[in-house]
Amino acid sequence: MDFRPSPAQQLLVATARDFLKKHCPPERVQRVALDARGVDDALWQRMAELGWQGLLVPAELGGSEGSLLDVILLVEEMGRAGAPGPFVPSAVVATSVLLACDNADQKKRLLPAMAAGERIVGVALADEASSLEVDARGRLTGRALFVEAAHVADALVVAARAGGETQLLLVPTDRRGIARWPLEVIGPEKLFEVAFDGAAVSAEDRLGSSAGRRGALQAGALARTAEMVGAAQRVLELAVEYAKTRVQGGRPIGGHQAIQHACADLVRDVDASRGLLYAAAWRTSEGVPAVADVAMAKAYASEACLTVARRAHQIFGAIGYCEEHPLHLLHKRIHAASLDCGDAALHLEEVAQAIGLR
Amino acid sequence: MEFGFSPAETAFAEEVRGFLREQPLERFPVDGMDAGYGSGAHSRAFMKALAERGWISMCWPVAYGGQERPMFFKLVLFEELALAGAPFGPLAGSWQTADAIIEYGSERLRREVLPAVARGEATFWQGYSEPDAGSDLLALKTEARRDGDQYVIRGHKIWSSHAGIATHGLVFTRTSREARRSRGFSMFVVPNGTPGMDIRPIRSLTGGVYHYEVFLDDVRVPADLRLGPEGEGFQALLNGLDSDRFWGRFYKAPALERVLRRLVEHANTTGASRDPALRRRLAAMAAEIAALRLLFYRAACLLRDGAPISYETAVAKVYADETGQKLARLGMDLLGPWAPLRAGSREVRLDGEISHAYLTSLGHTIAGGTAEVLRTTVAVRGLGLPAEPRKA
Ligand SMILES: Cc1cc2nc3c(=O)[nH]c(=O)nc-3n(C[C@H](O)[C@H](O)[C@H](O)COP(=O)(O)OP(=O)(O)OC[C@H]3O[C@@H](n4cnc5c(N)ncnc54)[C@H](O)[C@@H]3O)c2cc1C
């Protein structure tokens, strides 16, 4: 048993931290969050130069051939920095679907471009938020909700019912019969309703049966957990720093037990979430069955990291209520990540079955 | 990163399971109450059975009769015993005391006490708290006065768990008045039955006896029963408390996992498992227990690697205790009107384990440093927040 990242992983984390400090400072995160488009193209390109979007992709497809565990450590840093952009849907979930699918042409066409940061692929895989269907003539109809970054996506991976089974399709966003409507949310993420009004689907759009969906959503669930853990870690650091420097009644507020105990609980929540995350990511990377581990990690972190953010608001007092202050963005990101790739209720049901509840 | 176990650890786990299969737990008479920490009841017979396997002393230096096995073997043993619900109550205390004796004990303690620990015969009670010294332990009044090659101990200890059935007390005393509040304390290993020692039981809220109060009326002990240098007892105690938090709670996660499995089985039998809210509560408990286990394993890696510990064991201890309370509470909810039935009653469910756990778990956030005091430790020692001003 060993909780320490390998030397190579430590290097990855240290590099990521330095890079994000320089190219994704809090002011920039704020600016991009308030911007309607909400994507930082220069940052996205720089990340691609470091091989981040291609971390899951093998070298022969232009990737940098990392492990899922590497991706998790990286996304944790991105969460800590509040880095904007559709990394999780495109570089984790859509990439995982494409890697697992049996459509060799699409793999060859898209994965190198995605790894190079030249293409972005969004995802609409959740059953609850979609009503997609392909009819007998190969027309895709219905709508998908909460599709992240559809406005900048070149294509979408969608799950649609076709002839009684669920099929995975890759649909270019500029195809006729597809409309993208922005949803307005409290957080920095850009979500869309995507309406399909008889868009034509051909054989080459088919990625095969839904076999790869589960694995991709699990990778996505882990990545979202990493994002929450990273953001909660940042909240913890900010709160402790503030507790040491904010003076009231002649001494730092961190000298009061009420604040001390709140901070002690923040560490507990972050550490416990991270332990579950790493263990689940390690098992998944090793190919050990990890469905329940992933579900536990996501469900646990969703509750614990959100609690961290909410308690931090109390520690900060009024300043944390300001748009200028970084806390609310971290908070909103944690909340959004908790919903994506299966919310806590869905994952808890997975756990319930794993522990033998009938 | 690596979250698996080595082949040697896996093989040892199998060996322990084999032992448990051969030795059904009903065979071991219980001599003292299960305090609910996860280490089961106090059973001398079970301690002897562990000793026969060489497991009590397996990690000690060869020079003291050990086999120098890696520390993780102790964790494997704890996990397997706790998952099985075995009565190994005194084991953590025996290990800790033995480690202290190996590290800084006198020749006499090493010669007389260590072998008795290895045989599973010597077990220890902790004589720290006093009526007016709880969280503020340094307010203690028990004094040990040097008299030739002896000390004369006088004072009053309370809440000493299992003092009446253990063989030796670890009695924490003041040996001198010093300017620094934390200096001038010394620890003694005092055999039960030493003249002047009066051990009286205190009945607990469970109806059983777990605590004792101990009156020390000029108890004379040889100087070489002092554990560590004179006046340096507090530092040793602090180290001890740090590892107490770890060793005294490590088995909580597997023990809770065992209880959770019983609750799941019960819910399946009664059909309560179909209630979505209950499913979520049980599933969330499973995740919390998994998180708890990993907090302890992380602390274990730090201890193994000799890395500094600032807050990790304190966080893990509080989490263990609060998670245990939460599970017991959930168990009571699940059992409904059957919840208050105690072991042995007609119609009792799950052997009365839940109502017992519900009561005993109330003490866990108090024993070994209260949850409040430990949260302060995490904040001050771990996060570097300013300590509260305190009177000297
Ligand atoms: C099950 C059990 C087993 C035990 N076993 C042993 C044993 O074997 N040997 C032994 O010596 N003792 C033992 N104890 C005693 C235990 O160590 C003390 O109970 C503990 O240190 C707290 O002391 P107290 O009970 O006097 O409470 P107090 O210290 O009086 O505390 C009462 C309340 O005030 C709070 N409080 C006190 N000081 C502070 C502070 N500075 N900041 C914030 N809050 C504070 C506490 O958190 C608590 O909520 C045991 C206790 C229990 C319940």
GROMACS .gro file of C-alpha atoms in nm, chain B:
model
  392
  359MET     CA    1   0.053   0.470  -0.591
  360GLU     CA    2  -0.056   0.125  -0.490
  361PHE     CA    3  -0.370   0.026  -0.308
  362GLY     CA    4  -0.321  -0.347  -0.303
  363PHE     CA    5  -0.155  -0.575  -0.051
  364SER     CA    6   0.174  -0.756  -0.098
  365PRO     CA    7   0.171  -1.134  -0.150
  366ALA     CA    8   0.316  -1.178   0.202
  367GLU     CA    9   0.039  -0.963   0.353
  368THR     CA   10  -0.228  -1.149   0.156
  369ALA     CA   11  -0.085  -1.483   0.267
  370PHE     CA   12  -0.084  -1.369   0.629
  371ALA     CA   13  -0.447  -1.257   0.601
  372GLU     CA   14  -0.532  -1.605   0.478
  373GLU     CA   15  -0.339  -1.754   0.767
  374VAL     CA   16  -0.541  -1.547   1.014
  375ARG     CA   17  -0.868  -1.650   0.849
  376GLY     CA   18  -0.756  -2.012   0.872
  377PHE     CA   19  -0.692  -1.966   1.244
  378LEU     CA   20  -1.038  -1.816   1.290
  379ARG     CA   21  -1.197  -2.108   1.104
  380GLU     CA   22  -1.020  -2.359   1.327
  381GLN     CA   23  -1.098  -2.174   1.647
  382PRO     CA   24  -1.465  -2.081   1.659
  383LEU     CA   25  -1.508  -1.765   1.862
  384GLU     CA   26  -1.762  -1.925   2.098
  385ARG     CA   27  -1.472  -2.121   2.246
  386PHE     CA   28  -1.322  -1.816   2.406
  387PRO     CA   29  -1.470  -1.708   2.735
  388VAL     CA   30  -1.510  -1.333   2.773
  389ASP     CA   31  -1.388  -1.165   3.092
  390GLY     CA   32  -1.466  -0.802   3.022
  391MET     CA   33  -1.714  -0.580   2.844
  392ASP     CA   34  -1.690  -0.505   2.474
  393ALA     CA   35  -1.646  -0.129   2.470
  394GLY     CA   36  -1.754  -0.109   2.107
  395TYR     CA   37  -1.430   0.021   1.956
  396GLY     CA   38  -1.419  -0.272   1.720
  397SER     CA   39  -1.172  -0.486   1.908
  398GLY     CA   40  -1.444  -0.688   2.072
  399ALA     CA   41  -1.461  -0.799   2.431
  400HIS     CA   42  -1.173  -0.858   2.669
  401SER     CA   43  -1.083  -1.227   2.655
  402ARG     CA   44  -0.767  -1.361   2.815
  403ALA     CA   45  -0.819  -1.694   2.645
  404PHE     CA   46  -0.823  -1.528   2.307
  405MET     CA   47  -0.510  -1.326   2.386
  406LYS     CA   48  -0.338  -1.653   2.479
  407ALA     CA   49  -0.446  -1.811   2.151
  408LEU     CA   50  -0.297  -1.515   1.961
  409ALA     CA   51   0.019  -1.550   2.170
  410GLU     CA   52   0.050  -1.918   2.085
  411ARG     CA   53   0.066  -1.822   1.720
  412GLY     CA   54   0.344  -1.577   1.804
  413TRP     CA   55   0.131  -1.292   1.676
  414ILE     CA   56   0.146  -1.063   1.977
  415SER     CA   57   0.525  -1.028   1.954
  416MET     CA   58   0.561  -1.081   1.578
  417CYS     CA   59   0.685  -0.730   1.503
  418TRP     CA   60   0.929  -0.697   1.794
  419PRO     CA   61   1.306  -0.718   1.751
  420VAL     CA   62   1.444  -1.072   1.757
  421ALA     CA   63   1.645  -0.977   2.065
  422TYR     CA   64   1.316  -0.946   2.258
  423GLY     CA   65   1.167  -1.263   2.121
  424GLY     CA   66   1.002  -1.113   1.815
  425GLN     CA   67   1.018  -1.199   1.447
  426GLU     CA   68   1.071  -0.846   1.315
  427ARG     CA   69   0.776  -0.868   1.082
  428PRO     CA   70   0.675  -0.545   0.908
  429MET     CA   71   0.423  -0.323   1.084
  430PHE     CA   72   0.158  -0.388   0.819
  431PHE     CA   73   0.119  -0.742   0.951
  432LYS     CA   74  -0.037  -0.593   1.261
  433LEU     CA   75  -0.287  -0.409   1.043
  434VAL     CA   76  -0.368  -0.727   0.854
  435LEU     CA   77  -0.422  -0.909   1.182
  436PHE     CA   78  -0.643  -0.630   1.317
  437GLU     CA   79  -0.850  -0.622   1.001
  438GLU     CA   80  -0.915  -0.991   0.989
  439LEU     CA   81  -0.995  -1.015   1.360
  440ALA     CA   82  -1.229  -0.717   1.347
  441LEU     CA   83  -1.409  -0.842   1.037
  442ALA     CA   84  -1.471  -1.165   1.224
  443GLY     CA   85  -1.587  -0.989   1.543
  444ALA     CA   86  -1.314  -1.155   1.753
  445PRO     CA   87  -1.258  -1.059   2.121
  446PHE     CA   88  -0.910  -0.905   2.105
  447GLY     CA   89  -0.992  -0.607   2.328
  448PRO     CA   90  -0.657  -0.558   2.504
  449LEU     CA   91  -0.432  -0.620   2.202
  450ALA     CA   92  -0.372  -0.260   2.093
  451GLY     CA   93  -0.283  -0.156   2.447
  452SER     CA   94  -0.045  -0.449   2.485
  453TRP     CA   95   0.131  -0.364   2.163
  454GLN     CA   96   0.169   0.000   2.250
  455THR     CA   97   0.303  -0.066   2.596
  456ALA     CA   98   0.544  -0.326   2.461
  457ASP     CA   99   0.668  -0.081   2.199
  458ALA     CA  100   0.731   0.181   2.467
  459ILE     CA  101   0.914  -0.071   2.684
  460ILE     CA  102   1.127  -0.180   2.388
  461GLU     CA  103   1.203   0.180   2.307
  462TYR     CA  104   1.282   0.323   2.648
  463GLY     CA  105   1.192   0.075   2.919
  464SER     CA  106   1.425  -0.039   3.196
  465GLU     CA  107   1.602  -0.375   3.190
  466ARG     CA  108   1.357  -0.498   3.446
  467LEU     CA  109   1.051  -0.406   3.240
  468ARG     CA  110   1.206  -0.572   2.938
  469ARG     CA  111   1.293  -0.885   3.135
  470GLU     CA  112   0.973  -0.922   3.335
  471VAL     CA  113   0.693  -0.754   3.150
  472LEU     CA  114   0.773  -0.807   2.781
  473PRO     CA  115   0.767  -1.189   2.792
  474ALA     CA  116   0.435  -1.176   2.979
  475VAL     CA  117   0.295  -0.954   2.705
  476ALA     CA  118   0.419  -1.196   2.439
  477ARG     CA  119   0.246  -1.482   2.624
  478GLY     CA  120  -0.080  -1.290   2.619
  479GLU     CA  121  -0.082  -1.269   2.998
  480ALA     CA  122   0.006  -0.908   3.068
  481THR     CA  123  -0.255  -0.649   2.978
  482PHE     CA  124  -0.263  -0.285   3.081
  483TRP     CA  125  -0.498  -0.021   3.207
  484GLN     CA  126  -0.432   0.345   3.154
  485GLY     CA  127  -0.430   0.554   3.468
  486TYR     CA  128  -0.430   0.903   3.323
  487SER     CA  129  -0.759   1.077   3.398
  488GLU     CA  130  -0.853   1.202   3.740
  489PRO     CA  131  -1.168   1.357   3.877
  490ASP     CA  132  -1.033   1.706   3.812
  491ALA     CA  133  -0.810   1.624   3.516
  492GLY     CA  134  -0.995   1.518   3.204
  493SER     CA  135  -0.922   1.707   2.886
  494ASP     CA  136  -0.686   1.916   3.092
  495LEU     CA  137  -0.475   1.618   3.180
  496LEU     CA  138  -0.187   1.826   3.310
  497ALA     CA  139  -0.406   1.938   3.598
  498LEU     CA  140  -0.358   1.593   3.749
  499LYS     CA  141  -0.272   1.570   4.118
  500THR     CA  142  -0.139   1.215   4.161
  501GLU     CA  143   0.219   1.241   4.283
  502ALA     CA  144   0.511   1.001   4.284
  503ARG     CA  145   0.772   1.089   4.545
  504ARG     CA  146   1.118   0.939   4.522
  505ASP     CA  147   1.226   0.747   4.833
  506GLY     CA  148   1.561   0.569   4.785
  507ASP     CA  149   1.527   0.318   4.503
  508GLN     CA  150   1.150   0.337   4.520
  509TYR     CA  151   0.873   0.580   4.438
  510VAL     CA  152   0.573   0.634   4.658
  511ILE     CA  153   0.259   0.706   4.456
  512ARG     CA  154  -0.039   0.885   4.601
  513GLY     CA  155  -0.349   0.994   4.418
  514HIS     CA  156  -0.682   0.908   4.262
  515LYS     CA  157  -0.738   0.788   3.906
  516ILE     CA  158  -1.075   0.748   3.738
  517TRP     CA  159  -1.223   0.609   3.413
  518SER     CA  160  -0.947   0.351   3.397
  519SER     CA  161  -1.088   0.104   3.147
  520HIS     CA  162  -1.067  -0.262   3.250
  521ALA     CA  163  -0.839  -0.175   3.542
  522GLY     CA  164  -0.995  -0.452   3.749
  523ILE     CA  165  -0.914  -0.727   3.501
  524ALA     CA  166  -0.585  -0.609   3.353
  525THR     CA  167  -0.253  -0.703   3.512
  526HIS     CA  168  -0.068  -0.370   3.520
  527GLY     CA  169  -0.156  -0.004   3.536
  528LEU     CA  170   0.018   0.266   3.338
  529VAL     CA  171   0.001   0.529   3.605
  530PHE     CA  172   0.073   0.884   3.502
  531THR     CA  173   0.202   1.100   3.784
  532ARG     CA  174   0.368   1.423   3.873
  533THR     CA  175   0.724   1.374   3.996
  534SER     CA  176   0.824   1.737   4.035
  535ARG     CA  177   0.695   2.091   4.004
  536GLU     CA  178   0.858   2.268   3.715
  537ALA     CA  179   0.824   2.608   3.554
  538ARG     CA  180   0.707   2.455   3.229
  539ARG     CA  181   0.364   2.312   3.275
  540SER     CA  182   0.435   2.008   3.061
  541ARG     CA  183   0.747   1.898   3.249
  542GLY     CA  184   0.783   1.702   3.567
  543PHE     CA  185   0.559   1.406   3.478
  544SER     CA  186   0.653   1.040   3.491
  545MET     CA  187   0.482   0.717   3.395
  546PHE     CA  188   0.495   0.396   3.599
  547VAL     CA  189   0.408   0.039   3.514
  548VAL     CA  190   0.243  -0.074   3.835
  549PRO     CA  191   0.139  -0.439   3.884
  550ASN     CA  192  -0.218  -0.482   4.003
  551GLY     CA  193  -0.229  -0.599   4.361
  552THR     CA  194   0.058  -0.378   4.473
  553PRO     CA  195  -0.023  -0.285   4.835
  554GLY     CA  196  -0.200   0.049   4.867
  555MET     CA  197  -0.382   0.016   4.535
  556ASP     CA  198  -0.761  -0.002   4.561
  557ILE     CA  199  -0.948  -0.067   4.237
  558ARG     CA  200  -1.325  -0.010   4.241
  559PRO     CA  201  -1.566  -0.076   3.956
  560ILE     CA  202  -1.795   0.189   3.809
  561ARG     CA  203  -2.108   0.067   3.638
  562SER     CA  204  -2.160   0.203   3.288
  563LEU     CA  205  -2.474   0.313   3.104
  564THR     CA  206  -2.479  -0.032   2.942
  565GLY     CA  207  -2.536  -0.189   3.281
  566GLY     CA  208  -2.196  -0.357   3.264
  567VAL     CA  209  -1.866  -0.272   3.425
  568TYR     CA  210  -1.600  -0.119   3.208
  569HIS     CA  211  -1.449   0.167   3.405
  570TYR     CA  212  -1.280   0.161   3.741
  571GLU     CA  213  -1.156   0.419   3.976
  572VAL     CA  214  -0.827   0.354   4.139
  573PHE     CA  215  -0.716   0.490   4.472
  574LEU     CA  216  -0.342   0.497   4.521
  575ASP     CA  217  -0.259   0.525   4.886
  576ASP     CA  218   0.120   0.544   4.919
  577VAL     CA  219   0.178   0.270   4.668
  578ARG     CA  220   0.548   0.180   4.669
  579VAL     CA  221   0.703   0.083   4.338
  580PRO     CA  222   1.066   0.006   4.249
  581ALA     CA  223   1.226   0.291   4.054
  582ASP     CA  224   1.290   0.070   3.755
  583LEU     CA  225   0.918   0.035   3.695
  584ARG     CA  226   0.928   0.393   3.574
  585LEU     CA  227   0.870   0.399   3.199
  586GLY     CA  228   1.117   0.645   3.045
  587PRO     CA  229   1.330   0.917   3.202
  588GLU     CA  230   1.197   1.097   3.508
  589GLY     CA  231   1.011   1.417   3.427
  590GLU     CA  232   0.984   1.335   3.058
  591GLY     CA  233   0.661   1.144   3.087
  592PHE     CA  234   0.445   1.396   2.911
  593GLN     CA  235   0.629   1.380   2.581
  594ALA     CA  236   0.616   1.002   2.598
  595LEU     CA  237   0.246   1.023   2.678
  596LEU     CA  238   0.182   1.254   2.385
  597ASN     CA  239   0.358   1.014   2.151
  598GLY     CA  240   0.157   0.740   2.312
  599LEU     CA  241  -0.169   0.929   2.260
  600ASP     CA  242  -0.079   0.989   1.898
  601SER     CA  243  -0.033   0.622   1.839
  602ASP     CA  244  -0.328   0.543   2.069
  603ARG     CA  245  -0.548   0.729   1.826
  604PHE     CA  246  -0.415   0.517   1.547
  605TRP     CA  247  -0.382   0.175   1.707
  606GLY     CA  248  -0.685   0.215   1.928
  607ARG     CA  249  -0.910   0.294   1.633
  608PHE     CA  250  -0.756   0.126   1.331
  609TYR     CA  251  -0.996  -0.167   1.354
  610LYS     CA  252  -1.302   0.050   1.363
  611ALA     CA  253  -1.349   0.049   0.985
  612PRO     CA  254  -1.350  -0.330   0.942
  613ALA     CA  255  -1.562  -0.364   1.256
  614LEU     CA  256  -1.816  -0.118   1.118
  615GLU     CA  257  -1.809  -0.298   0.787
  616ARG     CA  258  -1.906  -0.615   0.972
  617VAL     CA  259  -2.197  -0.438   1.142
  618LEU     CA  260  -2.306  -0.282   0.813
  619ARG     CA  261  -2.318  -0.627   0.652
  620ARG     CA  262  -2.546  -0.743   0.931
  621LEU     CA  263  -2.772  -0.443   0.882
  622VAL     CA  264  -2.791  -0.507   0.508
  623GLU     CA  265  -2.882  -0.868   0.571
  624HIS     CA  266  -3.145  -0.763   0.820
  625ALA     CA  267  -3.291  -0.506   0.581
  626ASN     CA  268  -3.309  -0.769   0.309
  627THR     CA  269  -3.489  -1.010   0.539
  628THR     CA  270  -3.747  -0.761   0.662
  629GLY     CA  271  -3.799  -0.597   0.325
  630ALA     CA  272  -3.681  -0.262   0.459
  631SER     CA  273  -3.422  -0.276   0.181
  632ARG     CA  274  -3.689  -0.159  -0.062
  633ASP     CA  275  -3.713   0.182   0.105
  634PRO     CA  276  -3.513   0.417  -0.121
  635ALA     CA  277  -3.419   0.650   0.164
  636LEU     CA  278  -3.282   0.362   0.369
  637ARG     CA  279  -3.092   0.225   0.069
  638ARG     CA  280  -2.920   0.559   0.034
  639ARG     CA  281  -2.834   0.583   0.402
  640LEU     CA  282  -2.682   0.235   0.402
  641ALA     CA  283  -2.494   0.299   0.079
  642ALA     CA  284  -2.363   0.630   0.212
  643MET     CA  285  -2.245   0.448   0.525
  644ALA     CA  286  -2.058   0.198   0.309
  645ALA     CA  287  -1.879   0.485   0.136
  646GLU     CA  288  -1.798   0.651   0.469
  647ILE     CA  289  -1.656   0.331   0.608
  648ALA     CA  290  -1.443   0.287   0.296
  649ALA     CA  291  -1.321   0.646   0.333
  650LEU     CA  292  -1.246   0.584   0.700
  651ARG     CA  293  -1.042   0.277   0.620
  652LEU     CA  294  -0.837   0.472   0.369
  653LEU     CA  295  -0.774   0.755   0.617
  654PHE     CA  296  -0.624   0.497   0.850
  655TYR     CA  297  -0.420   0.333   0.577
  656ARG     CA  298  -0.282   0.670   0.477
  657ALA     CA  299  -0.178   0.735   0.837
  658ALA     CA  300  -0.036   0.382   0.844
  659CYS     CA  301   0.183   0.455   0.542
  660LEU     CA  302   0.310   0.772   0.709
  661LEU     CA  303   0.390   0.580   1.028
  662ARG     CA  304   0.556   0.300   0.832
  663ASP     CA  305   0.765   0.542   0.628
  664GLY     CA  306   0.861   0.747   0.932
  665ALA     CA  307   0.698   1.053   0.774
  666PRO     CA  308   0.582   1.330   1.008
  667ILE     CA  309   0.226   1.308   1.141
  668SER     CA  310   0.069   1.638   1.231
  669TYR     CA  311  -0.304   1.588   1.216
  670GLU     CA  312  -0.369   1.267   1.027
  671THR     CA  313  -0.431   1.036   1.321
  672ALA     CA  314  -0.642   1.296   1.501
  673VAL     CA  315  -0.865   1.338   1.194
  674ALA     CA  316  -0.893   0.962   1.154
  675LYS     CA  317  -0.981   0.906   1.520
  676VAL     CA  318  -1.259   1.162   1.528
  677TYR     CA  319  -1.392   1.034   1.199
  678ALA     CA  320  -1.387   0.677   1.324
  679ASP     CA  321  -1.580   0.769   1.635
  680GLU     CA  322  -1.838   0.984   1.461
  681THR     CA  323  -1.889   0.731   1.182
  682GLY     CA  324  -1.941   0.461   1.443
  683GLN     CA  325  -2.201   0.674   1.617
  684LYS     CA  326  -2.376   0.736   1.288
  685LEU     CA  327  -2.389   0.368   1.199
  686ALA     CA  328  -2.522   0.277   1.542
  687ARG     CA  329  -2.787   0.543   1.508
  688LEU     CA  330  -2.882   0.408   1.166
  689GLY     CA  331  -2.899   0.058   1.312
  690MET     CA  332  -3.137   0.178   1.584
  691ASP     CA  333  -3.360   0.342   1.321
  692LEU     CA  334  -3.361   0.024   1.116
  693LEU     CA  335  -3.461  -0.193   1.411
  694GLY     CA  336  -3.744   0.038   1.515
  695PRO     CA  337  -3.932  -0.097   1.817
  696TRP     CA  338  -3.681  -0.381   1.850
  697ALA     CA  339  -3.394  -0.135   1.883
  698PRO     CA  340  -3.384  -0.106   2.263
  699LEU     CA  341  -3.383  -0.481   2.326
  700ARG     CA  342  -3.062  -0.593   2.485
  701ALA     CA  343  -2.854  -0.904   2.432
  702GLY     CA  344  -3.025  -1.208   2.580
  703SER     CA  345  -3.377  -1.068   2.561
  704ARG     CA  346  -3.658  -1.256   2.394
  705GLU     CA  347  -3.718  -1.126   2.041
  706VAL     CA  348  -3.382  -0.949   2.031
  707ARG     CA  349  -3.247  -0.874   1.684
  708LEU     CA  350  -2.885  -0.899   1.572
  709ASP     CA  351  -2.791  -1.036   1.916
  710GLY     CA  352  -2.846  -0.698   2.078
  711GLU     CA  353  -2.529  -0.578   1.914
  712ILE     CA  354  -2.686  -0.257   1.788
  713SER     CA  355  -2.824  -0.124   2.115
  714HIS     CA  356  -2.491  -0.205   2.280
  715ALA     CA  357  -2.301  -0.024   2.003
  716TYR     CA  358  -2.541   0.267   2.026
  717LEU     CA  359  -2.457   0.315   2.393
  718THR     CA  360  -2.086   0.240   2.389
  719SER     CA  361  -2.023   0.460   2.085
  720LEU     CA  362  -2.134   0.761   2.290
  721GLY     CA  363  -1.813   0.731   2.489
  722HIS     CA  364  -1.582   0.711   2.191
  723THR     CA  365  -1.585   1.080   2.108
  724ILE     CA  366  -1.486   1.142   2.472
  725ALA     CA  367  -1.227   0.873   2.538
  726GLY     CA  368  -0.869   0.927   2.423
  727GLY     CA  369  -0.917   1.298   2.363
  728THR     CA  370  -1.259   1.446   2.304
  729ALA     CA  371  -1.374   1.529   1.952
  730GLU     CA  372  -1.351   1.897   2.043
  731VAL     CA  373  -0.998   1.879   2.178
  732LEU     CA  374  -0.887   1.678   1.876
  733ARG     CA  375  -1.043   1.918   1.627
  734THR     CA  376  -0.843   2.189   1.797
  735THR     CA  377  -0.532   1.973   1.759
  736VAL     CA  378  -0.600   1.933   1.387
  737ALA     CA  379  -0.646   2.306   1.345
  738VAL     CA  380  -0.350   2.417   1.553
  739ARG     CA  381  -0.096   2.145   1.491
  740GLY     CA  382  -0.209   2.041   1.147
  741LEU     CA  383  -0.320   2.365   0.985
  742GLY     CA  384  -0.111   2.608   1.186
  743LEU     CA  385  -0.400   2.815   1.318
  744PRO     CA  386  -0.314   3.018   1.628
  745ALA     CA  387  -0.354   2.837   1.960
  746GLU     CA  388  -0.604   2.977   2.207
  747PRO     CA  389  -0.437   3.175   2.480
  748ARG     CA  390  -0.426   2.958   2.792
  749LYS     CA  391  -0.335   3.023   3.151
  750ALA     CA  392  -0.004   2.879   3.264
   0.00000   0.00000   0.00000
